[in-house]
GROMACS .gro file of C-alpha atoms in nm:
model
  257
    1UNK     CA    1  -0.412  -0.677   1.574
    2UNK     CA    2  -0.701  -0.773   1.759
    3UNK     CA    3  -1.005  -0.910   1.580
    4UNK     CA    4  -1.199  -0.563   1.536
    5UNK     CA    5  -0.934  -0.361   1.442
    6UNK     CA    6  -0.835  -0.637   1.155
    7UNK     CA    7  -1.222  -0.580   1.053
    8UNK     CA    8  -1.235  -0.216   1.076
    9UNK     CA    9  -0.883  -0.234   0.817
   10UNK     CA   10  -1.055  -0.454   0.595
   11UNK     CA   11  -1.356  -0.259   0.565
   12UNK     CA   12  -1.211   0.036   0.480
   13UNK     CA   13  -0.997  -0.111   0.184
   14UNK     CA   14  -1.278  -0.287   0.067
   15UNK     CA   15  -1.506   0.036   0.107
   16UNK     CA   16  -1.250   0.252  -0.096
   17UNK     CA   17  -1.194  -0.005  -0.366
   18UNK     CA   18  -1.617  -0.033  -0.360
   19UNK     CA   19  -1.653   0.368  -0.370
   20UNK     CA   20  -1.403   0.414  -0.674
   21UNK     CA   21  -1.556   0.129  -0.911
   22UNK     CA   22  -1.905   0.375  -0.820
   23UNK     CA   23  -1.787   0.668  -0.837
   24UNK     CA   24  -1.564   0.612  -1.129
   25UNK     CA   25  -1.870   0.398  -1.332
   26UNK     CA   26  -1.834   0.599  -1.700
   27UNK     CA   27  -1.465   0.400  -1.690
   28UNK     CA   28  -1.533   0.107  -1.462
   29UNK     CA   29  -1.817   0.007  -1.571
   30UNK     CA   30  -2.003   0.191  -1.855
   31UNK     CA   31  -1.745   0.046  -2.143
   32UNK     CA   32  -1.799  -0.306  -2.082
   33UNK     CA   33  -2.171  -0.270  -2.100
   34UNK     CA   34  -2.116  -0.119  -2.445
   35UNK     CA   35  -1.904  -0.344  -2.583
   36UNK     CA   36  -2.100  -0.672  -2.474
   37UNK     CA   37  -2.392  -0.520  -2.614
   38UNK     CA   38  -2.239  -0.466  -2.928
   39UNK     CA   39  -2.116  -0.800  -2.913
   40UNK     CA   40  -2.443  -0.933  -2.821
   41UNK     CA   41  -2.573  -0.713  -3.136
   42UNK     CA   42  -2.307  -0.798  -3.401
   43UNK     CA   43  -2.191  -1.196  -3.292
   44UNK     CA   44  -2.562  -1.281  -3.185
   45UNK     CA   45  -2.810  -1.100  -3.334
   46UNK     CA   46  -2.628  -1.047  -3.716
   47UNK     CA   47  -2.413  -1.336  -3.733
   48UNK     CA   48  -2.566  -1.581  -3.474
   49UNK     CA   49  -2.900  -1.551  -3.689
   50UNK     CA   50  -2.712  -1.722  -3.984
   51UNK     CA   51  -2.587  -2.025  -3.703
   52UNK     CA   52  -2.776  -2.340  -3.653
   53UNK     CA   53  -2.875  -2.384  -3.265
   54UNK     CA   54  -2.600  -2.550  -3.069
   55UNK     CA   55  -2.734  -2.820  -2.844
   56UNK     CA   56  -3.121  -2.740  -2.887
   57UNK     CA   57  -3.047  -2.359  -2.830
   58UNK     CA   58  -3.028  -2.064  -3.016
   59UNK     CA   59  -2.690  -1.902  -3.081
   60UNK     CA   60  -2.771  -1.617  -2.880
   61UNK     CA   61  -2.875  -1.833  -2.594
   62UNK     CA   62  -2.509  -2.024  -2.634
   63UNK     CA   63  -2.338  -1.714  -2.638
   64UNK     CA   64  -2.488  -1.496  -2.320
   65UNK     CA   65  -2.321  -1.695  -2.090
   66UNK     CA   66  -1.955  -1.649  -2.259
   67UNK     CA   67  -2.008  -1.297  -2.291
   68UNK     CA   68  -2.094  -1.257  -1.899
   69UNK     CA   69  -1.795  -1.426  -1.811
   70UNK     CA   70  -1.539  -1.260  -2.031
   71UNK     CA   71  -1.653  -0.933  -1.899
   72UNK     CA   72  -1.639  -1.026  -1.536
   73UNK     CA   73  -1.304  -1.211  -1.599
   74UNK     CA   74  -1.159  -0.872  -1.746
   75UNK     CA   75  -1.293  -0.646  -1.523
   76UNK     CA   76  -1.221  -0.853  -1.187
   77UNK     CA   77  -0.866  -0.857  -1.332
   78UNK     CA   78  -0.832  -0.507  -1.473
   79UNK     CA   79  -0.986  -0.363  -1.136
   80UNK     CA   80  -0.756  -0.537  -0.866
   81UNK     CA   81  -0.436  -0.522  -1.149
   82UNK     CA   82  -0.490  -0.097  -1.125
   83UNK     CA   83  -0.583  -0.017  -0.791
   84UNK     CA   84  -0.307  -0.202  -0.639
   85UNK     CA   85  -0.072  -0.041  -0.890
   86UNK     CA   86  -0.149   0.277  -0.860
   87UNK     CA   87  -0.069   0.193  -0.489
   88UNK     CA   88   0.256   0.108  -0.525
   89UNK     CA   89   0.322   0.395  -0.775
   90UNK     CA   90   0.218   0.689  -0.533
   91UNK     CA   91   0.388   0.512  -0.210
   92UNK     CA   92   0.048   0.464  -0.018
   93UNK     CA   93   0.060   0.124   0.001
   94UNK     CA   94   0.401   0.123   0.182
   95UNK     CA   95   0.193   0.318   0.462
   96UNK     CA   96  -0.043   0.012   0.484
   97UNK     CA   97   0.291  -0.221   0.459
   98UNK     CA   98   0.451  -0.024   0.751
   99UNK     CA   99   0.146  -0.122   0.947
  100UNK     CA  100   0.038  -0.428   1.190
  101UNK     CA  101  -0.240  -0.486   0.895
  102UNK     CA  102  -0.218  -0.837   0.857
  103UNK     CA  103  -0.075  -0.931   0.470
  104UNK     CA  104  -0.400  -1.163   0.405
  105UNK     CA  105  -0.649  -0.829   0.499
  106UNK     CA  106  -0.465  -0.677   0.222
  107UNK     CA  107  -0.480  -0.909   0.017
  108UNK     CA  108  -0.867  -0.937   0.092
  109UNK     CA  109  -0.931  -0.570   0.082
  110UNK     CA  110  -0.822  -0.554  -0.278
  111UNK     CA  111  -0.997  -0.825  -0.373
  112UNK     CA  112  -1.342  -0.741  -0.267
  113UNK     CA  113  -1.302  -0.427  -0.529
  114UNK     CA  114  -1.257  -0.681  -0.808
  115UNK     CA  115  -1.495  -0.901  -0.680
  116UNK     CA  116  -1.736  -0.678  -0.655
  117UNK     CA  117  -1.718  -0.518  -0.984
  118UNK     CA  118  -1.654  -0.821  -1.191
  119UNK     CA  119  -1.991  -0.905  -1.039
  120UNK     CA  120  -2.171  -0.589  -1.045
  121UNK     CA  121  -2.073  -0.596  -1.461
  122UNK     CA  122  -2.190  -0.962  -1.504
  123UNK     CA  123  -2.528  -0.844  -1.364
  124UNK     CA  124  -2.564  -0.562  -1.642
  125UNK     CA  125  -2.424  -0.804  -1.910
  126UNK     CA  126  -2.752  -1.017  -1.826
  127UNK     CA  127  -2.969  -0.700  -1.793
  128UNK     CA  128  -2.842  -0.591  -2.134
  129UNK     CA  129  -2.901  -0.989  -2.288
  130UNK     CA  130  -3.251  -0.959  -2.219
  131UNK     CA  131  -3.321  -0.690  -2.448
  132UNK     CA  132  -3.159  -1.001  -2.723
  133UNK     CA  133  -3.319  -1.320  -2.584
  134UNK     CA  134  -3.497  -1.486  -2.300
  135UNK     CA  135  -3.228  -1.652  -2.023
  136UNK     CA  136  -3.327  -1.982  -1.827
  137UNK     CA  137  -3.196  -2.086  -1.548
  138UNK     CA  138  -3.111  -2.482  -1.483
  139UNK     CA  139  -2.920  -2.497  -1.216
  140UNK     CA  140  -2.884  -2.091  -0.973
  141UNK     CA  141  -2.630  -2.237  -0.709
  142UNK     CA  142  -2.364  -2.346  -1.046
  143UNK     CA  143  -2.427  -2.023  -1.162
  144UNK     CA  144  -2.325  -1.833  -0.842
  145UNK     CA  145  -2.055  -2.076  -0.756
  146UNK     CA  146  -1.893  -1.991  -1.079
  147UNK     CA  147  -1.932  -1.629  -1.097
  148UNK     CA  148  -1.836  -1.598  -0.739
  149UNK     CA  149  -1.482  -1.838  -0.769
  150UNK     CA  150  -1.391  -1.700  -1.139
  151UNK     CA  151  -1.442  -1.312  -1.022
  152UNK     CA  152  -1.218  -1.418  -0.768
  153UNK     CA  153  -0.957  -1.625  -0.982
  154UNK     CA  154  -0.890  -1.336  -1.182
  155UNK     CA  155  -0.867  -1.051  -0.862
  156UNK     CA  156  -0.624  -1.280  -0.724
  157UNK     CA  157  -0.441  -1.276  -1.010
  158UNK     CA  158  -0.460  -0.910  -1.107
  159UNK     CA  159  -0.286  -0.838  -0.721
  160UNK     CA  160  -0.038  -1.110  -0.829
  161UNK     CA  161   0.031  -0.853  -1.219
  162UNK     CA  162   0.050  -0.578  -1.019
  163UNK     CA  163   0.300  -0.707  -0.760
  164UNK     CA  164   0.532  -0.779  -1.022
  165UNK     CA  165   0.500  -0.477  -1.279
  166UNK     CA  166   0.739  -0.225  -1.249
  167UNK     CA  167   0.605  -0.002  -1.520
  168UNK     CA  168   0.242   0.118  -1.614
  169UNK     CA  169   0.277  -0.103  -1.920
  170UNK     CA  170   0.333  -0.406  -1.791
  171UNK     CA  171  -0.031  -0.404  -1.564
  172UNK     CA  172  -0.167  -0.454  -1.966
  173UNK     CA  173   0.106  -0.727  -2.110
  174UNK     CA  174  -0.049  -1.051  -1.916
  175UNK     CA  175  -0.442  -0.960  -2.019
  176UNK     CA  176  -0.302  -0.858  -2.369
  177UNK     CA  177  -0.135  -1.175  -2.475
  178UNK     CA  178  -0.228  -1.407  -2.245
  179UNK     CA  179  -0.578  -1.314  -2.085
  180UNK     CA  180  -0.765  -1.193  -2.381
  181UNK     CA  181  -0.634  -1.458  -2.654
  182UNK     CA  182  -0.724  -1.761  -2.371
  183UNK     CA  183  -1.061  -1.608  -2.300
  184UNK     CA  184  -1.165  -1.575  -2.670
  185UNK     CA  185  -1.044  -1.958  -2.754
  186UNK     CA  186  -1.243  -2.050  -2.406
  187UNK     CA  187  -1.567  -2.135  -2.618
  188UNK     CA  188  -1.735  -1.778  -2.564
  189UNK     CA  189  -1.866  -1.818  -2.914
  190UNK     CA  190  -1.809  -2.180  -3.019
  191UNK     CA  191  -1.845  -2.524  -2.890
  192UNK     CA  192  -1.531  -2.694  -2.940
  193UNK     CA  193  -1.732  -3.032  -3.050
  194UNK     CA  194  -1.744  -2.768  -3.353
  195UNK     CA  195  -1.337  -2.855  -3.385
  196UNK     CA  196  -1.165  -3.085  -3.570
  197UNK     CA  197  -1.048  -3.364  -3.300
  198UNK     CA  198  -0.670  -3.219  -3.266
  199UNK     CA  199  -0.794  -2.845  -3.193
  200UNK     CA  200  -1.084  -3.009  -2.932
  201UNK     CA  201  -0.795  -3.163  -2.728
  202UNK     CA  202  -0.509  -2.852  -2.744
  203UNK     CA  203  -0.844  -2.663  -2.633
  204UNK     CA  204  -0.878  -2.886  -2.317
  205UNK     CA  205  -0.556  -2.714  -2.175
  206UNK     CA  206  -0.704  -2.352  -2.156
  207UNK     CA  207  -0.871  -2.353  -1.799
  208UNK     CA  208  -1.107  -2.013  -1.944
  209UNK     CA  209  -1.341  -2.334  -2.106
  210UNK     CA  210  -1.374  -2.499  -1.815
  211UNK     CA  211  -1.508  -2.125  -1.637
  212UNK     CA  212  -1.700  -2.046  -1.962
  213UNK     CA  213  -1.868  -2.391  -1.977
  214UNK     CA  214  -1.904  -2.441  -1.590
  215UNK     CA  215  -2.127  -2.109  -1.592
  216UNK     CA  216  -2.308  -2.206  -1.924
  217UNK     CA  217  -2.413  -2.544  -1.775
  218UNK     CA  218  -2.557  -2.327  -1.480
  219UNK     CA  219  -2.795  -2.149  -1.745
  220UNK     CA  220  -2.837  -2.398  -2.034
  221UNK     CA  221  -2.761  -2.731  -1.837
  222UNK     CA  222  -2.526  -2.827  -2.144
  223UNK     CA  223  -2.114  -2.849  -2.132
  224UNK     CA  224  -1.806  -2.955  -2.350
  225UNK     CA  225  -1.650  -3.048  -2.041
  226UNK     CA  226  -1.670  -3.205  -1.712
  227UNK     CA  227  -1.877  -2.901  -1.480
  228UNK     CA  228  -1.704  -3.065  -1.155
  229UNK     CA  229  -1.346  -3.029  -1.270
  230UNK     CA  230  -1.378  -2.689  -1.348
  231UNK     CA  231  -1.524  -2.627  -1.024
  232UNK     CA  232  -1.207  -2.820  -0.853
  233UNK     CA  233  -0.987  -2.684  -1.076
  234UNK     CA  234  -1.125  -2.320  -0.948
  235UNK     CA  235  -1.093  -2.366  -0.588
  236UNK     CA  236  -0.721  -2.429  -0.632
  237UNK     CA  237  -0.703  -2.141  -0.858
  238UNK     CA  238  -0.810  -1.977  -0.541
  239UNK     CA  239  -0.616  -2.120  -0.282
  240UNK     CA  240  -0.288  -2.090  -0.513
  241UNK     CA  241  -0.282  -1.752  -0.595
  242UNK     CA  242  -0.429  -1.647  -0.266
  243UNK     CA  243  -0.099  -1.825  -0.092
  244UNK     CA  244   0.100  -1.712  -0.359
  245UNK     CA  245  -0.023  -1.329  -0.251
  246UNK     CA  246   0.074  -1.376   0.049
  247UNK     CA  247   0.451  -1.547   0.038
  248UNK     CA  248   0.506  -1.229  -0.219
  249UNK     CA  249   0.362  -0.975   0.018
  250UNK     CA  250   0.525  -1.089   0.339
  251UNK     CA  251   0.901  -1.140   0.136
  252UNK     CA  252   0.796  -0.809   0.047
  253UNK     CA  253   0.880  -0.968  -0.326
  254UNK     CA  254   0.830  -0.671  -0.618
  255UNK     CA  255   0.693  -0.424  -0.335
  256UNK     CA  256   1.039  -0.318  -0.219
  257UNK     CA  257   1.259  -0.039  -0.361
   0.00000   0.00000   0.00000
């Protein structure tokens, strides 16, 4: 395909992934602002008023950050994981398959829709922690670096669920037992210098603390972990899965009948 048609494919996934996270925003997006603010309301403002600061802040300082990255880790996921389902359940995306559309615009295409809305949540998360506390910013480029790779991370590997499920049920079995129990132990509401010394190390295996600490070091300028592996470890989150995509999608691995 030449050059301008591959853009002119691209831009019109990425538009109707866009248009449905809009036009669909009392499921895409209005739930997740709910429940972070109740989380902001309950964990921060009822509990997190009975916890000493952590590292010279507040609890509901230490907190915002986790809670804007567990919502745009689930909804990057959830959006990509869906869409690209629902694809392969109604047959339309063996009409893009048939196609010259390159496997990587595809791949792309998707990914933009849970890019975009994993981002486009984040931003109300922060909106909505205002109304709690003041935010600070220590370092803006760390903070967009990790937003922009995690959202990413986790669109990547929502395409890479929904390539393999075969059944509506399993698009929810990876953020069910896997996503959502990782994400919680990832230090959205604790440090782990809080652990006892066996539960600080089996926590430096789960790769959701270095993304939850990585983008609280952006706001807070405090970490339990090194900020520049997590950053690494991202970008070959990226590359992997985004390789991975494409060796599935080209054997035509999951996709074929």
């Amino acid at each position: 395909m030449e050059i301008k048609k591959k853009y002119i494919t691209l831009r019109t996934i990425a538009d109707k992934e866009v248009k449905r996270v809009l036009r669909l925003w009392p499921q895409t997006l209005l739930p997740s602002a709910i429940t972070m603010a109740l989380y902001f309301l309950i964990f921060g403002q009822f509990i997190g008023s009975q916890v000493s600061d952590i590292g010279g802040f507040s609890y509901m300082e230490f907190i915002v950050s986790g809670i804007v990255m567990m919502a745009v880790i689930t909804n990057s996921f959830t959006n990509v994981v869906s869409t690209f389902f629902m694809a392969k359940f109604v047959k339309s995306l063996e009409e893009i398959l048939v196609s010259p559309t390159p496997n990587w615009v595809i791949i792309v295409g998707y990914s933009i829709g849970g890019i975009f809305r994993g981002l486009l949540v984040g931003i109300i998360v922060i909106l909505i922690a205002l109304f709690f506390t003041s935010l600070q910013i220590h370092n803006i480029f760390i903070i967009i670096a990790f937003i922009l790779l995690v959202a990413t991370v986790f669109s990547l590997g929502g395409l890479l669920n929904a390539v393999f499920a075969k059944k509506f049920e399993q698009t929810a079995l990876f953020p069910i037992f896997i996503l959502t129990p990782l994400t919680f132990l990832g230090g959205v509401f604790y440090s782990i210098s809080m652990l006892p010394v066996f539960w600080q190390k089996l926590s430096l295996l789960n790769p959701i603390l270095y993304m939850v600490n990585g983008f609280r070091y952006g706001f807070l300028g405090i970490s339990d972990v090194n900020v520049w592996i997590g950053f690494s470890m991202l970008v070959l989150l990226v590359a992997g899965l985004f390789y991975l995509n494409l060796y599935l999608l080209k054997k035509g691995i999951g996709l074929k009948t």
